[in-house]
PDB file of C-alpha atoms in Angstrom:
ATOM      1  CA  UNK A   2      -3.998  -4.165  14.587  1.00  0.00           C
ATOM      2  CA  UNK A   3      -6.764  -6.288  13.346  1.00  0.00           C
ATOM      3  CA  UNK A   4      -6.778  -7.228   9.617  1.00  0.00           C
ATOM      4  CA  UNK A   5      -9.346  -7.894   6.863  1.00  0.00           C
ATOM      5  CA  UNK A   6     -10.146  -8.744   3.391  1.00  0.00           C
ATOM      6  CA  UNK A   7     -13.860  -7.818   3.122  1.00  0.00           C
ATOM      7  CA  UNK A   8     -15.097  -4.294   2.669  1.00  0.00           C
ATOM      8  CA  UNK A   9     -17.446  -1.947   4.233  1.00  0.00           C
ATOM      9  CA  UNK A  10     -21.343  -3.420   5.239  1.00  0.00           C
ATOM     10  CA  UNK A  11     -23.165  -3.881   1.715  1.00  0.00           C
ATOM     11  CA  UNK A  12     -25.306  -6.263   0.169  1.00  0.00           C
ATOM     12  CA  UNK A  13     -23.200  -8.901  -1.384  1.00  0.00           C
ATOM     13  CA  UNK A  14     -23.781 -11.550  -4.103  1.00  0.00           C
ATOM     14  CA  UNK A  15     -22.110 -14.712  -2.853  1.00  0.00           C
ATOM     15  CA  UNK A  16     -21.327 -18.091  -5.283  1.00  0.00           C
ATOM     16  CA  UNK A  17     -24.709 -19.501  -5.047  1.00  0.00           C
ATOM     17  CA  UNK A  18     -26.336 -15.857  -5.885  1.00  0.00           C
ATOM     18  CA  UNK A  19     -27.394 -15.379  -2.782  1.00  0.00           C
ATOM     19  CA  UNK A  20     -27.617 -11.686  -1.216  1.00  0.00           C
ATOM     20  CA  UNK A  21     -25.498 -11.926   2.319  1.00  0.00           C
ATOM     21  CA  UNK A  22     -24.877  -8.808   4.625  1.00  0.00           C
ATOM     22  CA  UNK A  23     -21.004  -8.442   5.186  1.00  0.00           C
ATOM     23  CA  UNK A  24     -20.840  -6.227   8.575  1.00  0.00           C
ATOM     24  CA  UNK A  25     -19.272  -3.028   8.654  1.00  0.00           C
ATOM     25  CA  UNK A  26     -15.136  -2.808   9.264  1.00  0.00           C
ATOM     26  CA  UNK A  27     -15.596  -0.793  12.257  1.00  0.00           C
ATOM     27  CA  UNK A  28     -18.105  -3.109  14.480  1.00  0.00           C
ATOM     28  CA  UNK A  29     -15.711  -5.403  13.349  1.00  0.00           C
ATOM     29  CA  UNK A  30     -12.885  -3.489  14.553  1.00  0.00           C
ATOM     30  CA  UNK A  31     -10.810  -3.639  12.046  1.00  0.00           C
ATOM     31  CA  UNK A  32      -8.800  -0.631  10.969  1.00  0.00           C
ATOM     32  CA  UNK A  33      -6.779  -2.036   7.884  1.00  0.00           C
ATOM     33  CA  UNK A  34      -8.017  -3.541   5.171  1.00  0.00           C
ATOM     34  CA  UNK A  35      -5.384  -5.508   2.393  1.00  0.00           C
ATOM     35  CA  UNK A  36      -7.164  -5.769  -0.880  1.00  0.00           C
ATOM     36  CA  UNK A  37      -6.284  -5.970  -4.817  1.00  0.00           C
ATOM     37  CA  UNK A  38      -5.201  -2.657  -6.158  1.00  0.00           C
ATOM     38  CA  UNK A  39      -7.094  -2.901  -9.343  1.00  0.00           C
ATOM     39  CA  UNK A  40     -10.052  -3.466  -7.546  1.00  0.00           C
ATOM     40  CA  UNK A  41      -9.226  -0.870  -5.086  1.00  0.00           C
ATOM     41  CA  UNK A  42      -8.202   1.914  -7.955  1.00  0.00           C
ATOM     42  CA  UNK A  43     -11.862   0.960  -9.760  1.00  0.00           C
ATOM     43  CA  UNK A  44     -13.770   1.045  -7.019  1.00  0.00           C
ATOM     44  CA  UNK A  45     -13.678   4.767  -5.311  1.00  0.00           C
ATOM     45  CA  UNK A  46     -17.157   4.210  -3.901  1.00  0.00           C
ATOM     46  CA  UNK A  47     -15.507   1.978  -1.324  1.00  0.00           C
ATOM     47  CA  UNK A  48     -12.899   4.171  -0.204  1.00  0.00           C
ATOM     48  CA  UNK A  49     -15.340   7.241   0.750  1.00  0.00           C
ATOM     49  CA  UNK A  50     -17.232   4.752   2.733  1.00  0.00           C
ATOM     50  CA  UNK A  51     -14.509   3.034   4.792  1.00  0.00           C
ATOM     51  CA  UNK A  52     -13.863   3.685   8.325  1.00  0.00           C
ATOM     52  CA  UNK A  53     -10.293   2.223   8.133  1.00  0.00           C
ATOM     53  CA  UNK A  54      -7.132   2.271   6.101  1.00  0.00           C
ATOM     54  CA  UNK A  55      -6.693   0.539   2.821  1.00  0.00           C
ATOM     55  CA  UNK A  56      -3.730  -1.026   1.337  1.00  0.00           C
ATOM     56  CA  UNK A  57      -3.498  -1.760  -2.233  1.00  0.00           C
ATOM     57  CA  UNK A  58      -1.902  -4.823  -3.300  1.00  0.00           C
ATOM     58  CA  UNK A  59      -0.666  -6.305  -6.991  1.00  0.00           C
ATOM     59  CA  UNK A  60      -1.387  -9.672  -7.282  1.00  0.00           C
ATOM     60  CA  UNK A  61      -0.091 -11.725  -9.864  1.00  0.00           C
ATOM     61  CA  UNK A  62       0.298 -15.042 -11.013  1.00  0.00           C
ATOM     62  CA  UNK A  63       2.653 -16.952  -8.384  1.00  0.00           C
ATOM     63  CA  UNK A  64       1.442 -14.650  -5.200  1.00  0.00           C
ATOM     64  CA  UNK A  65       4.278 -16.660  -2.763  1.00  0.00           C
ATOM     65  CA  UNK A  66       7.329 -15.500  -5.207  1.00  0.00           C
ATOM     66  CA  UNK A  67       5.397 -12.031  -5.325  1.00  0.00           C
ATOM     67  CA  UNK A  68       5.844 -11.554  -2.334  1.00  0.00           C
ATOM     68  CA  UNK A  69       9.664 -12.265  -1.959  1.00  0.00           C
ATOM     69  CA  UNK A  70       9.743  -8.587  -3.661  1.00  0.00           C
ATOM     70  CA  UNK A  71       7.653  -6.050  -1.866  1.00  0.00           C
ATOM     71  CA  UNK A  72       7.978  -2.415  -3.632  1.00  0.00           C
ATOM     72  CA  UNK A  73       6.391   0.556  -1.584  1.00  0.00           C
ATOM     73  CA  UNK A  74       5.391   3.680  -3.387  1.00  0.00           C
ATOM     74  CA  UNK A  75       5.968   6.730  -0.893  1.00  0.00           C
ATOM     75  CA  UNK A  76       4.779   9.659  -1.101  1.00  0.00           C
ATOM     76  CA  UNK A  77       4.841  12.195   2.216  1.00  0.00           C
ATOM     77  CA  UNK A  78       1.251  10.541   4.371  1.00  0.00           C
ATOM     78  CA  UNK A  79       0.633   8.541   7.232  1.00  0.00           C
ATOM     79  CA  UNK A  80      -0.221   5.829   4.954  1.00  0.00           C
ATOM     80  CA  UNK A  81       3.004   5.296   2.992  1.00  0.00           C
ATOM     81  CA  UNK A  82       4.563   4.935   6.720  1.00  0.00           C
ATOM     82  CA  UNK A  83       1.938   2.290   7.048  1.00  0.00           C
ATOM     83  CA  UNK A  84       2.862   0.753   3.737  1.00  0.00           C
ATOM     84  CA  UNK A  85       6.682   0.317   4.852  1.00  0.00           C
ATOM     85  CA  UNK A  86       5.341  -1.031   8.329  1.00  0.00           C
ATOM     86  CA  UNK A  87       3.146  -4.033   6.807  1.00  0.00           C
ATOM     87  CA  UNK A  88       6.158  -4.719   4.378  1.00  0.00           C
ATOM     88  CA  UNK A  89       8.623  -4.914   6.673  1.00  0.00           C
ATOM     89  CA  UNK A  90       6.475  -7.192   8.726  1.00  0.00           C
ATOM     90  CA  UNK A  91       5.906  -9.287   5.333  1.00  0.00           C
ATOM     91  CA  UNK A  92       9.601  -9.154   5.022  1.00  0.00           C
ATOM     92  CA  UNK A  93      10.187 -10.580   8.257  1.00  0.00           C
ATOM     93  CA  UNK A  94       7.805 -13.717   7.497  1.00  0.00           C
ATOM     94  CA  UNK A  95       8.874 -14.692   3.975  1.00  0.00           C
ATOM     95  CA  UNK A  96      12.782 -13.249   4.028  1.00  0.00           C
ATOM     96  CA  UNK A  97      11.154 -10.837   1.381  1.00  0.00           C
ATOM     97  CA  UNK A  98      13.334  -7.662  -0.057  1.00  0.00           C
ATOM     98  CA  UNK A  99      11.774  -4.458   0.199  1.00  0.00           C
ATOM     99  CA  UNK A 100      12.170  -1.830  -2.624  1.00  0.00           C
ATOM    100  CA  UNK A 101      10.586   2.115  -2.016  1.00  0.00           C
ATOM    101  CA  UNK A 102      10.009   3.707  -5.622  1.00  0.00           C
ATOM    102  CA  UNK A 103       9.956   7.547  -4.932  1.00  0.00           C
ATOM    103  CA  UNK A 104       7.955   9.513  -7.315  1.00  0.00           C
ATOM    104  CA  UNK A 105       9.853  13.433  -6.811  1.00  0.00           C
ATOM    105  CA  UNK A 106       7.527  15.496  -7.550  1.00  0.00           C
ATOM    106  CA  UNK A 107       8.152  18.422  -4.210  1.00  0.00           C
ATOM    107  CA  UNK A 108      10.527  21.171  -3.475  1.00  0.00           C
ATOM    108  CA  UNK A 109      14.113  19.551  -2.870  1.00  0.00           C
ATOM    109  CA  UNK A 110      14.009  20.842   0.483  1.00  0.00           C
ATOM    110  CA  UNK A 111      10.572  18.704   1.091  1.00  0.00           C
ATOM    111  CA  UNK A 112      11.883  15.651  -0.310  1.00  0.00           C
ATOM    112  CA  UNK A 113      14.964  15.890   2.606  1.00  0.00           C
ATOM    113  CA  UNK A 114      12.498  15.773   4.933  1.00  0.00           C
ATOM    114  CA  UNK A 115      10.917  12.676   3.267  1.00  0.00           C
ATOM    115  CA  UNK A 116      13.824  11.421   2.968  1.00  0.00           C
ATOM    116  CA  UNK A 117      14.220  12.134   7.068  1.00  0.00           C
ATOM    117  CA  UNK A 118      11.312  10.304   7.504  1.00  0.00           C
ATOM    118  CA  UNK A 119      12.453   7.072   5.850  1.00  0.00           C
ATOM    119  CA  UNK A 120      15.321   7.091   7.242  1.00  0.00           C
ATOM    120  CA  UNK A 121      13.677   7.703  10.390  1.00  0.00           C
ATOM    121  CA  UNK A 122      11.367   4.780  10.212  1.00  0.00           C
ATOM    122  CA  UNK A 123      13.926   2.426   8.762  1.00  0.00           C
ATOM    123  CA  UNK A 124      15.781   2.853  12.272  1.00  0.00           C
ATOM    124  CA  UNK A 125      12.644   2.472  14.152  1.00  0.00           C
ATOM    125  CA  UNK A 126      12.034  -0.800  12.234  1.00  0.00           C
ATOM    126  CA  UNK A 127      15.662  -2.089  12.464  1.00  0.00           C
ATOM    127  CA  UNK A 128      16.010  -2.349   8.762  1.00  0.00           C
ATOM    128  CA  UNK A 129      19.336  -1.583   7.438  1.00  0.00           C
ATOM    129  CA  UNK A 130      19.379  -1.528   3.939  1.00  0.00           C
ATOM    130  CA  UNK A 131      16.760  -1.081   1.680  1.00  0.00           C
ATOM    131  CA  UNK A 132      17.031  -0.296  -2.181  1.00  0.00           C
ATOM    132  CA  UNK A 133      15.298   2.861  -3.188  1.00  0.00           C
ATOM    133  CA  UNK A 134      14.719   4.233  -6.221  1.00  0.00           C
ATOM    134  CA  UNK A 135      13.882   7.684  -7.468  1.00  0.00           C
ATOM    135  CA  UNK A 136      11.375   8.839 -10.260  1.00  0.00           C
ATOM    136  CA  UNK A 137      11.022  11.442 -12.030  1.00  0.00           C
ATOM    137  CA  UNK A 138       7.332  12.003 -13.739  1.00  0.00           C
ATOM    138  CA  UNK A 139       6.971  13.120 -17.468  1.00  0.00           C
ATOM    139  CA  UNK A 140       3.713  14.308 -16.706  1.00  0.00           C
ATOM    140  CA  UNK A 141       1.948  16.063 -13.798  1.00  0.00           C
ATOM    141  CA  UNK A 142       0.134  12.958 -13.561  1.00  0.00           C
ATOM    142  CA  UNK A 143       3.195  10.489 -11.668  1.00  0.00           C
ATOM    143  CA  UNK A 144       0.939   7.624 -11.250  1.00  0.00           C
ATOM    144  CA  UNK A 145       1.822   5.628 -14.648  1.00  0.00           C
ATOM    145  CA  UNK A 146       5.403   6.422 -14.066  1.00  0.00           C
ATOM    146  CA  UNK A 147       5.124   4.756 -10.887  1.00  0.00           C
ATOM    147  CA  UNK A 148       3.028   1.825 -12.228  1.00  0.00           C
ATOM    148  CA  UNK A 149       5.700   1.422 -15.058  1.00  0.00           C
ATOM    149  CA  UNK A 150       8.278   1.492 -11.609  1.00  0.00           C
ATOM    150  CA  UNK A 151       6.910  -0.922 -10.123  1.00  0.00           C
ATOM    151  CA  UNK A 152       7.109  -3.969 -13.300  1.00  0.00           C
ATOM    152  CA  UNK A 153      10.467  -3.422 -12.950  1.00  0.00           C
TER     153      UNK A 153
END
């Protein structure tokens, strides 16, 4: 799996304010790209042009101890599997703990199988324990009850 941190082929400002082609994520061959999740949730232009998979990531002030915590949202796609597969390999690295927040929002008999399917990965993985936490949504909208889940 091949790794970047800069986007899809654009025109491109750099520090001096000079224009600079980046090339393109798939002549590149890169099919996952780690970026900041603010700047990934603001910039949906980006996403309908990739060619690969995108993982947002919180960054805050002291990015090393960040990343002693990992917290995966799941929902029920490919890339939430993906999401558990680059944190347990970030785990591995930096003797991280690795927390899934859950937002239930399916029938109960769905969110077995989801559950199945962590469960199922967890053994693929080798992980045995992993904390995982359930919310519930006030809203229809679940994404600032996870947000709030995450702080935590």
């Amino acid at each position: 799996m091949s790794i970047a941190a800069c986007p899809t082929r654009m025109r491109n400002e750099n520090r001096n304010g000079e224009n600079e082609e980046v090339d393109d994520l798939e002549e590149q061959g890169i099919n996952l790209v780690i970026i900041d999740f603010s700047f990934l949730r603001n910039n949906r232009k980006l996403l309908s042009l990739s060619t690969c998979d995108f993982i947002g990531v919180r960054l805050g002030p002291n990015f090393d101890q960040d990343l002693k915590n990992l917290v995966v949202s799941y929902d029920k796609g490919r890339h939430s599997d993906l999401g558990l597969r680059v944190a347990h390999s970030i785990s591995l690295v930096n003797s991280s703990k690795i927390r899934i927040v859950r937002g239930v929002i399916e029938k109960p008999e769905t969110e077995i199988e989801i559950m199945n399917r962590i469960n199922e990965i967890m053994f693929d993985l080798d992980i045995k324990k992993i904390q995982f936490e359930k919310v519930y949504p006030k809203t229809k909208n679940i994404a600032p009850t996870l947000l709030e889940s995450f702080s935590k």
